[in-house]
CSV table of C-alpha atoms in Angstrom, one decimal:
chain,number,residue,atom,x,y,z
A,11,MET,CA,59.7,141.9,45.9
A,12,ARG,CA,56.9,142.4,43.0
A,13,PRO,CA,53.7,142.8,44.1
A,14,SER,CA,52.3,140.5,41.9
A,15,PHE,CA,54.7,137.8,43.2
A,16,LEU,CA,54.0,138.6,46.8
A,17,LYS,CA,50.1,137.9,46.1
A,18,SER,CA,51.2,134.7,44.6
A,19,LEU,CA,52.7,133.3,47.8
A,20,ASN,CA,51.3,130.8,49.6
A,21,LEU,CA,52.6,130.9,53.3
A,22,ASP,CA,50.4,128.1,54.3
A,23,VAL,CA,52.1,125.6,51.9
A,24,ILE,CA,55.6,126.5,53.4
A,25,VAL,CA,54.1,125.6,56.7
A,26,GLU,CA,52.7,122.6,55.3
A,27,MET,CA,56.1,121.9,54.2
A,28,VAL,CA,57.5,122.8,57.7
A,29,GLU,CA,55.5,120.4,59.8
A,30,MET,CA,56.2,117.4,57.2
A,31,ALA,CA,59.9,118.0,57.4
A,32,CYS,CA,58.9,117.7,61.6
A,33,ARG,CA,57.3,114.7,61.1
A,34,LEU,CA,59.9,113.3,59.4
A,35,GLU,CA,62.7,114.6,61.9
A,36,LYS,CA,64.5,115.8,59.2
A,37,TRP,CA,65.7,118.9,61.2
A,38,ASP,CA,68.0,120.7,59.0
A,39,LYS,CA,65.0,120.9,56.4
A,40,VAL,CA,62.8,122.4,59.1
A,41,ILE,CA,65.4,125.2,59.5
A,42,GLU,CA,66.2,125.9,55.9
A,43,THR,CA,62.2,125.9,55.3
A,44,SER,CA,61.6,127.9,58.2
A,45,GLU,CA,64.0,130.4,57.3
A,46,ILE,CA,62.1,131.0,54.0
A,47,LEU,CA,59.0,131.0,55.5
A,48,TYR,CA,60.3,133.8,57.3
A,49,GLU,CA,61.8,135.8,54.3
A,50,CYS,CA,58.4,135.3,52.5
A,51,VAL,CA,57.0,136.9,55.8
A,52,GLN,CA,59.4,139.6,55.8
A,53,CYS,CA,58.5,140.4,52.5
A,54,LEU,CA,55.1,140.5,52.5
A,55,TYR,CA,55.2,142.7,56.1
A,56,GLN,CA,57.9,145.0,54.5
A,57,GLU,CA,55.8,145.2,51.2
A,58,GLN,CA,52.5,146.3,53.3
A,59,GLN,CA,54.3,148.9,55.5
A,60,TYR,CA,55.8,150.4,52.2
A,61,ARG,CA,52.3,150.7,50.8
A,62,LYS,CA,50.6,152.0,54.2
A,63,ALA,CA,53.6,155.1,54.3
A,64,LYS,CA,52.8,155.9,50.3
A,65,SER,CA,48.9,155.6,51.0
A,66,LEU,CA,48.7,153.1,48.0
A,67,PRO,CA,45.9,150.3,48.2
A,68,LEU,CA,47.3,147.0,50.4
A,69,LEU,CA,47.7,143.6,49.2
A,70,THR,CA,44.9,141.7,49.6
A,71,ILE,CA,46.3,138.2,50.1
A,72,GLU,CA,44.6,134.9,51.4
A,73,LEU,CA,46.1,133.7,54.3
A,74,GLY,CA,44.7,130.8,56.9
A,75,HIS,CA,46.2,133.1,59.5
A,76,PRO,CA,47.0,136.7,60.7
A,77,LEU,CA,50.5,137.7,58.9
A,78,VAL,CA,52.1,137.1,62.8
A,79,TYR,CA,51.1,134.0,63.2
A,80,TYR,CA,53.6,133.0,60.4
A,81,TYR,CA,56.6,135.1,61.8
A,82,GLY,CA,56.0,133.4,65.4
A,83,PHE,CA,55.5,129.8,63.6
A,84,SER,CA,58.7,130.7,61.7
A,85,HIS,CA,60.9,131.3,64.7
A,86,LEU,CA,58.6,128.7,66.8
A,87,ILE,CA,59.5,125.8,64.5
A,88,ARG,CA,63.1,126.7,63.7
A,89,GLY,CA,64.2,127.1,67.3
A,90,MET,CA,62.2,123.4,68.3
A,91,ALA,CA,64.8,122.4,65.6
A,92,TYR,CA,67.6,123.8,67.1
A,93,GLN,CA,66.9,122.4,70.3
A,94,GLU,CA,66.6,119.0,68.8
A,95,LYS,CA,69.9,119.3,67.5
A,96,GLY,CA,71.3,120.3,70.8
A,97,LYS,CA,72.3,123.9,69.7
A,98,TYR,CA,70.6,125.4,72.1
A,99,GLU,CA,72.3,129.0,72.1
A,100,GLU,CA,70.3,129.2,68.1
A,101,ALA,CA,67.1,127.8,70.0
A,102,ARG,CA,67.2,130.5,72.8
A,103,ALA,CA,68.0,133.4,70.0
A,104,CYS,CA,64.8,131.7,68.3
A,105,ILE,CA,62.5,132.1,71.2
A,106,ASP,CA,63.6,135.8,71.9
A,107,LYS,CA,62.5,136.5,68.3
A,108,TYR,CA,59.0,135.0,69.1
A,109,ALA,CA,58.7,136.0,72.5
A,110,GLU,CA,58.1,139.6,71.7
A,111,MET,CA,56.5,140.6,68.8
A,112,GLY,CA,54.2,143.2,69.9
A,113,TRP,CA,56.2,145.7,67.8
A,114,LEU,CA,54.9,144.2,64.4
A,115,GLU,CA,52.4,146.9,63.2
A,116,ASP,CA,49.1,146.7,61.3
A,117,LEU,CA,48.6,143.0,61.2
A,118,GLY,CA,45.1,142.6,61.5
A,119,GLU,CA,42.4,142.2,63.6
A,120,ASP,CA,43.7,138.7,65.7
A,121,TRP,CA,46.9,139.8,65.8
A,122,VAL,CA,46.8,140.4,69.5
A,123,GLU,CA,45.5,137.0,70.4
A,124,VAL,CA,48.8,135.6,68.2
A,125,VAL,CA,50.9,137.7,69.9
A,126,GLU,CA,49.9,136.6,73.5
A,127,GLU,CA,49.7,132.8,72.1
A,128,PHE,CA,53.4,132.9,71.2
A,129,ARG,CA,54.5,134.6,74.0
A,130,PHE,CA,53.0,131.9,76.6
A,131,LEU,CA,54.9,129.1,73.8
A,132,ALA,CA,58.1,130.9,74.4
A,133,GLN,CA,57.8,131.1,78.3
A,134,ALA,CA,56.8,127.3,78.1
A,135,ASN,CA,59.7,126.5,75.4
A,136,GLY,CA,62.5,128.8,77.5
A,137,TYR,CA,61.9,126.7,80.6
A,138,ALA,CA,62.0,123.6,78.6
A,139,LEU,CA,65.6,124.7,76.8
A,140,GLU,CA,66.6,125.9,80.4
A,141,LEU,CA,66.2,122.4,81.8
A,142,LEU,CA,67.9,120.6,78.9
A,143,SER,CA,71.0,123.0,78.4
A,144,GLY,CA,71.6,121.6,82.3
A,145,ARG,CA,70.1,124.7,84.3
A,146,VAL,CA,68.1,122.0,86.6
A,147,GLU,CA,67.3,124.5,89.4
A,148,VAL,CA,64.6,126.0,86.9
A,149,LEU,CA,63.1,122.6,87.4
A,150,THR,CA,60.9,124.2,90.2
A,151,THR,CA,59.8,127.4,88.9
A,152,TYR,CA,58.9,125.1,85.8
A,153,THR,CA,56.7,122.5,87.6
A,154,ASP,CA,54.8,125.4,89.3
A,155,PHE,CA,54.2,126.9,85.2
A,156,LEU,CA,53.1,123.4,84.4
A,157,ARG,CA,50.6,123.5,87.4
A,158,GLU,CA,48.9,126.3,86.0
A,159,ASN,CA,49.3,125.7,82.8
A,160,PRO,CA,48.0,121.5,82.8
A,161,GLU,CA,47.9,121.5,78.6
A,162,GLU,CA,51.6,121.8,79.1
A,163,VAL,CA,52.2,118.9,81.0
A,164,LEU,CA,52.3,116.0,78.6
A,165,PRO,CA,55.1,117.5,76.3
A,166,ALA,CA,57.0,118.9,79.2
A,167,LEU,CA,57.5,115.0,81.0
A,168,ASP,CA,59.4,114.4,77.3
A,169,VAL,CA,61.5,117.4,78.1
A,170,ILE,CA,61.8,116.3,81.8
A,171,LEU,CA,62.5,113.1,81.0
A,172,GLN,CA,65.4,113.8,79.1
A,173,ALA,CA,67.0,115.9,81.3
A,174,THR,CA,66.2,113.5,84.0
A,175,LEU,CA,68.3,111.1,82.1
A,176,ARG,CA,71.0,113.5,81.2
A,177,TYR,CA,71.8,115.0,84.5
A,178,GLU,CA,70.7,112.1,87.0
A,179,LEU,CA,67.9,114.5,88.3
A,180,ASP,CA,65.6,112.7,91.0
A,181,VAL,CA,62.0,113.5,89.7
A,182,ASP,CA,59.9,110.8,91.5
A,183,GLU,CA,57.7,113.2,93.2
A,184,LEU,CA,57.2,115.1,90.4
A,185,LEU,CA,55.9,112.5,88.3
A,186,LYS,CA,53.9,111.5,90.9
A,187,MET,CA,52.5,114.8,91.0
A,188,PHE,CA,51.4,114.8,87.4
A,189,ALA,CA,50.3,111.0,87.5
A,190,GLU,CA,46.9,112.0,87.3
A,191,GLN,CA,47.0,114.3,84.5
A,192,THR,CA,48.9,112.1,82.1
A,193,ALA,CA,46.5,109.5,83.1
A,194,GLU,CA,43.5,111.2,81.3
A,195,PHE,CA,46.1,110.8,77.9
A,196,SER,CA,45.6,107.0,78.2
A,197,ARG,CA,41.9,106.9,78.1
């Protein structure tokens, strides 16, 4: 792509478009728009790597987040849409892509924190996906994960209840265990 075109890209606007499609539960549009976001990020990244290799000045582009964020977000949100559509294999492929992004180079000062955050989200979403896929044996490990990461309890309970209805699980004890944490949200 031409550098002038790359400079005019506004990745944050594309993120907003993806988020709006999520709020409207337009999962096909989420997938389509997140793919566009990924393609734009790839073009920017490749151009920056090319310029670095050729000792050319890097493009200065105003971004709200480190470049790696957009890469991870595009896969995270696409995986979520596939999960909502019941396409678990496609969702797993997306999780695998944002679980390990440390191979990306020269992504700015804040990229390490972003990579770690997406690695954490991949772990949480991996448990959820396994449970929804019918691998109910993961529930014990998922529960241990939730005890260590209470900020994930509320979204996890939605997944656990979906799996409970689908696979007729007995989660009464689990719900009692997390009742105190969920009570805080009703205040």
